[in-house]
PDB file of C-alpha atoms in Angstrom:
ATOM      1  CA  UNK N   1      87.511 107.758 138.412  1.00  0.00           C
ATOM      2  CA  UNK N   2      83.977 107.683 139.811  1.00  0.00           C
ATOM      3  CA  UNK N   3      82.195 104.355 140.139  1.00  0.00           C
ATOM      4  CA  UNK N   4      78.931 105.776 138.812  1.00  0.00           C
ATOM      5  CA  UNK N   5      77.744 104.087 135.630  1.00  0.00           C
ATOM      6  CA  UNK N   6      80.822 101.864 135.347  1.00  0.00           C
ATOM      7  CA  UNK N   7      80.433  98.288 134.205  1.00  0.00           C
ATOM      8  CA  UNK N   8      82.639  95.393 133.226  1.00  0.00           C
ATOM      9  CA  UNK N   9      83.475  95.700 129.529  1.00  0.00           C
ATOM     10  CA  UNK N  10      85.430  93.372 127.256  1.00  0.00           C
ATOM     11  CA  UNK N  11      87.871  94.712 124.695  1.00  0.00           C
ATOM     12  CA  UNK N  12      89.334  92.549 121.960  1.00  0.00           C
ATOM     13  CA  UNK N  13      92.138  93.069 119.533  1.00  0.00           C
ATOM     14  CA  UNK N  14      94.649  91.256 117.387  1.00  0.00           C
ATOM     15  CA  UNK N  15      97.807  91.740 115.389  1.00  0.00           C
ATOM     16  CA  UNK N  16     100.513  89.718 113.709  1.00  0.00           C
ATOM     17  CA  UNK N  17     104.234  89.518 114.366  1.00  0.00           C
ATOM     18  CA  UNK N  18     106.577  89.747 111.398  1.00  0.00           C
ATOM     19  CA  UNK N  19     108.683  86.852 112.760  1.00  0.00           C
ATOM     20  CA  UNK N  20     108.967  84.459 115.688  1.00  0.00           C
ATOM     21  CA  UNK N  21     111.472  86.613 117.547  1.00  0.00           C
ATOM     22  CA  UNK N  22     111.240  88.502 120.817  1.00  0.00           C
ATOM     23  CA  UNK N  23     111.889  91.780 118.971  1.00  0.00           C
ATOM     24  CA  UNK N  24     109.127  91.214 116.389  1.00  0.00           C
ATOM     25  CA  UNK N  25     106.639  90.072 119.022  1.00  0.00           C
ATOM     26  CA  UNK N  26     107.505  93.024 121.281  1.00  0.00           C
ATOM     27  CA  UNK N  27     106.918  95.463 118.431  1.00  0.00           C
ATOM     28  CA  UNK N  28     103.551  93.881 117.564  1.00  0.00           C
ATOM     29  CA  UNK N  29     102.278  93.594 121.163  1.00  0.00           C
ATOM     30  CA  UNK N  30     103.350  97.133 122.065  1.00  0.00           C
ATOM     31  CA  UNK N  31     101.576  98.478 118.962  1.00  0.00           C
ATOM     32  CA  UNK N  32      98.439  96.495 119.835  1.00  0.00           C
ATOM     33  CA  UNK N  33      98.373  97.623 123.475  1.00  0.00           C
ATOM     34  CA  UNK N  34      99.078 101.239 122.482  1.00  0.00           C
ATOM     35  CA  UNK N  35      96.105 101.193 120.090  1.00  0.00           C
ATOM     36  CA  UNK N  36      93.815  99.507 122.627  1.00  0.00           C
ATOM     37  CA  UNK N  37      94.744 101.942 125.416  1.00  0.00           C
ATOM     38  CA  UNK N  38      94.771 105.121 123.317  1.00  0.00           C
ATOM     39  CA  UNK N  39      91.622 104.431 121.291  1.00  0.00           C
ATOM     40  CA  UNK N  40      89.625 103.578 124.421  1.00  0.00           C
ATOM     41  CA  UNK N  41      91.111 106.154 126.819  1.00  0.00           C
ATOM     42  CA  UNK N  42      91.973 103.254 129.084  1.00  0.00           C
ATOM     43  CA  UNK N  43      93.768 103.805 132.376  1.00  0.00           C
ATOM     44  CA  UNK N  44      95.724 101.026 134.107  1.00  0.00           C
ATOM     45  CA  UNK N  45      93.524 101.084 137.210  1.00  0.00           C
ATOM     46  CA  UNK N  46      90.473 100.268 135.058  1.00  0.00           C
ATOM     47  CA  UNK N  47      91.983  97.015 133.750  1.00  0.00           C
ATOM     48  CA  UNK N  48      91.088  93.870 135.676  1.00  0.00           C
ATOM     49  CA  UNK N  49      92.527  91.168 133.433  1.00  0.00           C
ATOM     50  CA  UNK N  50      94.071  90.490 130.046  1.00  0.00           C
ATOM     51  CA  UNK N  51      94.381  87.169 128.249  1.00  0.00           C
ATOM     52  CA  UNK N  52      96.755  86.871 125.325  1.00  0.00           C
ATOM     53  CA  UNK N  53      96.673  84.007 122.861  1.00  0.00           C
ATOM     54  CA  UNK N  54      99.241  83.280 120.183  1.00  0.00           C
ATOM     55  CA  UNK N  55      99.260  80.859 117.299  1.00  0.00           C
ATOM     56  CA  UNK N  56     101.485  77.793 117.639  1.00  0.00           C
ATOM     57  CA  UNK N  57     104.181  79.320 115.420  1.00  0.00           C
ATOM     58  CA  UNK N  58     104.975  81.978 118.066  1.00  0.00           C
ATOM     59  CA  UNK N  59     107.017  80.866 121.056  1.00  0.00           C
ATOM     60  CA  UNK N  60     109.803  83.452 121.394  1.00  0.00           C
ATOM     61  CA  UNK N  61     108.240  85.253 124.382  1.00  0.00           C
ATOM     62  CA  UNK N  62     105.176  85.758 126.578  1.00  0.00           C
ATOM     63  CA  UNK N  63     103.068  88.764 125.469  1.00  0.00           C
ATOM     64  CA  UNK N  64     101.757  89.243 129.022  1.00  0.00           C
ATOM     65  CA  UNK N  65     105.282  90.057 130.174  1.00  0.00           C
ATOM     66  CA  UNK N  66     105.060  93.250 128.094  1.00  0.00           C
ATOM     67  CA  UNK N  67     101.654  94.205 129.490  1.00  0.00           C
ATOM     68  CA  UNK N  68     103.009  93.812 133.011  1.00  0.00           C
ATOM     69  CA  UNK N  69     105.442  96.693 132.304  1.00  0.00           C
ATOM     70  CA  UNK N  70     102.624  99.117 131.465  1.00  0.00           C
ATOM     71  CA  UNK N  71     101.963 101.915 133.982  1.00  0.00           C
ATOM     72  CA  UNK N  72      99.189 100.845 136.347  1.00  0.00           C
ATOM     73  CA  UNK N  73      99.093  97.276 135.046  1.00  0.00           C
ATOM     74  CA  UNK N  74     101.162  95.780 137.888  1.00  0.00           C
ATOM     75  CA  UNK N  75      97.982  94.543 139.628  1.00  0.00           C
ATOM     76  CA  UNK N  76      96.288  93.241 136.467  1.00  0.00           C
ATOM     77  CA  UNK N  77      95.662  89.482 136.196  1.00  0.00           C
ATOM     78  CA  UNK N  78      97.540  88.438 133.046  1.00  0.00           C
ATOM     79  CA  UNK N  79      97.520  85.146 131.189  1.00  0.00           C
ATOM     80  CA  UNK N  80      99.175  83.755 128.066  1.00  0.00           C
ATOM     81  CA  UNK N  81      97.831  80.757 126.173  1.00  0.00           C
ATOM     82  CA  UNK N  82      98.210  79.088 122.815  1.00  0.00           C
ATOM     83  CA  UNK N  83      95.449  79.559 120.270  1.00  0.00           C
ATOM     84  CA  UNK N  84      94.008  76.292 119.042  1.00  0.00           C
ATOM     85  CA  UNK N  85      95.538  75.151 115.760  1.00  0.00           C
ATOM     86  CA  UNK N  86      93.116  75.476 112.866  1.00  0.00           C
ATOM     87  CA  UNK N  87      94.091  74.657 109.299  1.00  0.00           C
ATOM     88  CA  UNK N  88      94.426  77.847 107.273  1.00  0.00           C
ATOM     89  CA  UNK N  89      94.565  80.132 110.318  1.00  0.00           C
ATOM     90  CA  UNK N  90      96.449  83.393 110.065  1.00  0.00           C
ATOM     91  CA  UNK N  91     100.138  82.782 110.888  1.00  0.00           C
ATOM     92  CA  UNK N  92     102.010  84.554 113.714  1.00  0.00           C
ATOM     93  CA  UNK N  93      98.787  85.942 115.159  1.00  0.00           C
ATOM     94  CA  UNK N  94      98.536  87.506 118.619  1.00  0.00           C
ATOM     95  CA  UNK N  95      95.102  88.100 120.128  1.00  0.00           C
ATOM     96  CA  UNK N  96      94.109  89.839 123.353  1.00  0.00           C
ATOM     97  CA  UNK N  97      90.957  89.976 125.471  1.00  0.00           C
ATOM     98  CA  UNK N  98      90.959  92.720 128.113  1.00  0.00           C
ATOM     99  CA  UNK N  99      88.335  93.078 130.836  1.00  0.00           C
ATOM    100  CA  UNK N 100      88.031  96.564 132.291  1.00  0.00           C
ATOM    101  CA  UNK N 101      85.708  98.761 134.320  1.00  0.00           C
ATOM    102  CA  UNK N 102      84.520 101.401 131.866  1.00  0.00           C
ATOM    103  CA  UNK N 103      81.594 103.767 131.476  1.00  0.00           C
ATOM    104  CA  UNK N 104      78.530 101.832 130.351  1.00  0.00           C
ATOM    105  CA  UNK N 105      77.821 104.269 127.525  1.00  0.00           C
ATOM    106  CA  UNK N 106      81.374 104.419 126.130  1.00  0.00           C
ATOM    107  CA  UNK N 107      81.841 103.176 122.591  1.00  0.00           C
ATOM    108  CA  UNK N 108      84.481 100.468 122.495  1.00  0.00           C
ATOM    109  CA  UNK N 109      87.251 100.351 119.893  1.00  0.00           C
ATOM    110  CA  UNK N 110      88.689  96.907 119.143  1.00  0.00           C
ATOM    111  CA  UNK N 111      92.025  97.226 117.291  1.00  0.00           C
ATOM    112  CA  UNK N 112      92.675  94.711 114.555  1.00  0.00           C
ATOM    113  CA  UNK N 113      96.091  95.612 113.180  1.00  0.00           C
ATOM    114  CA  UNK N 114      98.416  94.428 110.439  1.00  0.00           C
ATOM    115  CA  UNK N 115      97.289  91.175 108.765  1.00  0.00           C
ATOM    116  CA  UNK N 116      94.431  90.683 111.255  1.00  0.00           C
ATOM    117  CA  UNK N 117      92.452  93.411 109.484  1.00  0.00           C
ATOM    118  CA  UNK N 118      91.219  90.685 107.149  1.00  0.00           C
ATOM    119  CA  UNK N 119      89.805  88.742 110.125  1.00  0.00           C
ATOM    120  CA  UNK N 120      87.563  91.629 111.184  1.00  0.00           C
ATOM    121  CA  UNK N 121      87.417  94.250 108.410  1.00  0.00           C
ATOM    122  CA  UNK N 122      84.475  95.824 110.270  1.00  0.00           C
ATOM    123  CA  UNK N 123      86.767  96.623 113.210  1.00  0.00           C
ATOM    124  CA  UNK N 124      90.121  97.241 111.562  1.00  0.00           C
ATOM    125  CA  UNK N 125      92.374 100.019 112.787  1.00  0.00           C
ATOM    126  CA  UNK N 126      94.501 101.568 110.104  1.00  0.00           C
ATOM    127  CA  UNK N 127      97.352 102.593 112.421  1.00  0.00           C
TER     128      UNK N 127
END
C-alpha cells in the first residue's frame, strides 16, 4: 500500500452478545470485526490500534483476544475496557474504536449490528 494520501482514520462499531458466555461474545465480536474489515476494505497492516469496551454485564472473555488472532493484527495495539455504567444503557453491548491508516478520500463504514442499530440508526448495518 502506497503512503500517498493516507491519513489516520477512526472507525467505530458496536454489537450485542446474546449472553455472557465466551461463545456468544466470540460470535458477536467476530461478526463485528468481519463487517468492519469487509465494509472498509481494511488490511491488517493498516490497523494501528483497537480499543474494545463492554458493558458491565459482560465478563466472560476479552474481545481483544479475538482481534489478536486476525491475519496481520499481531502488531496492533489492542485494549479492552469496561464501558461506564449508565442507567438504561443497552445490555451486553460491545463497542470498538479502530485507528487505521486509510486513504483520506475513502468513505468510512461504521457497523452497528444487532441491537445496537437502535443506538445509531443512521449507521446501522443490516448484516
